[in-house]
Short mmCIF file of C-alpha atoms in Angstrom, two decimals:
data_model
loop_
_atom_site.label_atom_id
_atom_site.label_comp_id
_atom_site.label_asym_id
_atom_site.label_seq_id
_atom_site.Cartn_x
_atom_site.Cartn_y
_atom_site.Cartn_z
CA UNK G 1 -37.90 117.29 -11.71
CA UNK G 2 -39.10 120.80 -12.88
CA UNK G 3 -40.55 118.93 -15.75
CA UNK G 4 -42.32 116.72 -14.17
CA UNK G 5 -43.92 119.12 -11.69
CA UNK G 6 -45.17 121.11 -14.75
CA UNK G 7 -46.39 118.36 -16.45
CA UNK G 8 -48.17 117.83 -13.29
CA UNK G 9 -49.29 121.29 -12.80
CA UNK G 10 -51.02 121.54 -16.35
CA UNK G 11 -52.96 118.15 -15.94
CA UNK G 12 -54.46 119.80 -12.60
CA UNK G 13 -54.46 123.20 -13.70
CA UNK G 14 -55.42 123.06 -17.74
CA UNK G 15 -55.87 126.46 -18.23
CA UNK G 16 -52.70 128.04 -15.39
CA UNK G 17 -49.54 129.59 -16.38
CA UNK G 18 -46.17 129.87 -14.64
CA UNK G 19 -44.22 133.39 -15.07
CA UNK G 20 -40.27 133.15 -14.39
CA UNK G 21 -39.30 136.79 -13.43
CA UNK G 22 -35.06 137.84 -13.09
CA UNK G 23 -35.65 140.18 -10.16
CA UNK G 24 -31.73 141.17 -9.81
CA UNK G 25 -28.55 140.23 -10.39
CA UNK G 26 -26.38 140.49 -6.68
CA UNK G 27 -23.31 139.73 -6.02
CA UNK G 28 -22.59 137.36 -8.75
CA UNK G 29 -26.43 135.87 -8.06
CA UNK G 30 -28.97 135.87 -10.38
CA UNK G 31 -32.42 136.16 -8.33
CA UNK G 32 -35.53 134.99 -9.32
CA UNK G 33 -39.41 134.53 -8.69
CA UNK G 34 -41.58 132.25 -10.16
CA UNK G 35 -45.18 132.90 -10.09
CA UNK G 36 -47.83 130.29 -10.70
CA UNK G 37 -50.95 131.34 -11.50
CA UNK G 38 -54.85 130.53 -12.89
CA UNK G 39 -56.68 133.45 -14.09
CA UNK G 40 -55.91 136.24 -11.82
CA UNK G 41 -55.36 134.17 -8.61
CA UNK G 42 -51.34 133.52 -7.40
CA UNK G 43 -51.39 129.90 -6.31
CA UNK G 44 -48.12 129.78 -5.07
CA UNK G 45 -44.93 131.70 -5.91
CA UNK G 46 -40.93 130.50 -5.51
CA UNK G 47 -38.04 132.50 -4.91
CA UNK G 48 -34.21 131.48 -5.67
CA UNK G 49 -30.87 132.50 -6.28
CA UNK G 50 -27.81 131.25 -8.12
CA UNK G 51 -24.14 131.94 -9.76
CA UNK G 52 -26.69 130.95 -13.35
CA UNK G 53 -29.68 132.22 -13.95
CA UNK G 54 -31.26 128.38 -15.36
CA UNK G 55 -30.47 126.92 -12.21
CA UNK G 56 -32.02 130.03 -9.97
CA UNK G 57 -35.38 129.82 -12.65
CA UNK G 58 -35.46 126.07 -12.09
CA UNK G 59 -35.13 125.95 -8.26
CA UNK G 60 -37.62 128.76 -7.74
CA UNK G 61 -40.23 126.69 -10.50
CA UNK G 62 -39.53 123.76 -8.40
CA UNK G 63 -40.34 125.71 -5.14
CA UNK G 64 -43.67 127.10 -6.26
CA UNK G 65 -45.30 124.00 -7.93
CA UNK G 66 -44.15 121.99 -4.97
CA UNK G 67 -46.36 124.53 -2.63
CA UNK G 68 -48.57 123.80 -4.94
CA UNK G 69 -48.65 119.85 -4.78
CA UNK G 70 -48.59 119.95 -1.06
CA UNK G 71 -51.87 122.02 -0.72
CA UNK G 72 -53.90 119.59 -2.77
CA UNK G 73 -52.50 117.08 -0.95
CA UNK G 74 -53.31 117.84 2.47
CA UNK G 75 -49.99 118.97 3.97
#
């Protein structure tokens, strides 16, 4: 899914970018913040946490670009 919801992201949004951040590391949980983005304007950001840090990136990535595809389509 995260693929597909970039893939989607880039054909609406040629020239955005999506920055994964690690905020911390608590209790066992990696946290983390994904931040989409077109020239200096935040779209939509995502915010997870999990025991590994590819599953926190990809639930938070999944998160923001779905705010994203819900504003364009009118929910």
């Amino acid at each position: 899914m995260p693929r597909t919801l970039i893939t989607a992201f880039r054909q609406q949004y040629p020239l955005g970018g999506v920055v994964s951040e690690l905020i911390c590391i608590h209790d066992g949980l990696y946290v983390v913040r994904v931040t989409a983005r077109v020239d200096d304007q935040t779209l939509a950001t995502g915010l997870a946490a999990h025991n590994r840090l590819e599953s926190a990136e990809d639930e938070a990535l999944v998160r923001a670009l779905s705010h994203i595809g819900s504003a364009t389509i009118g929910y």
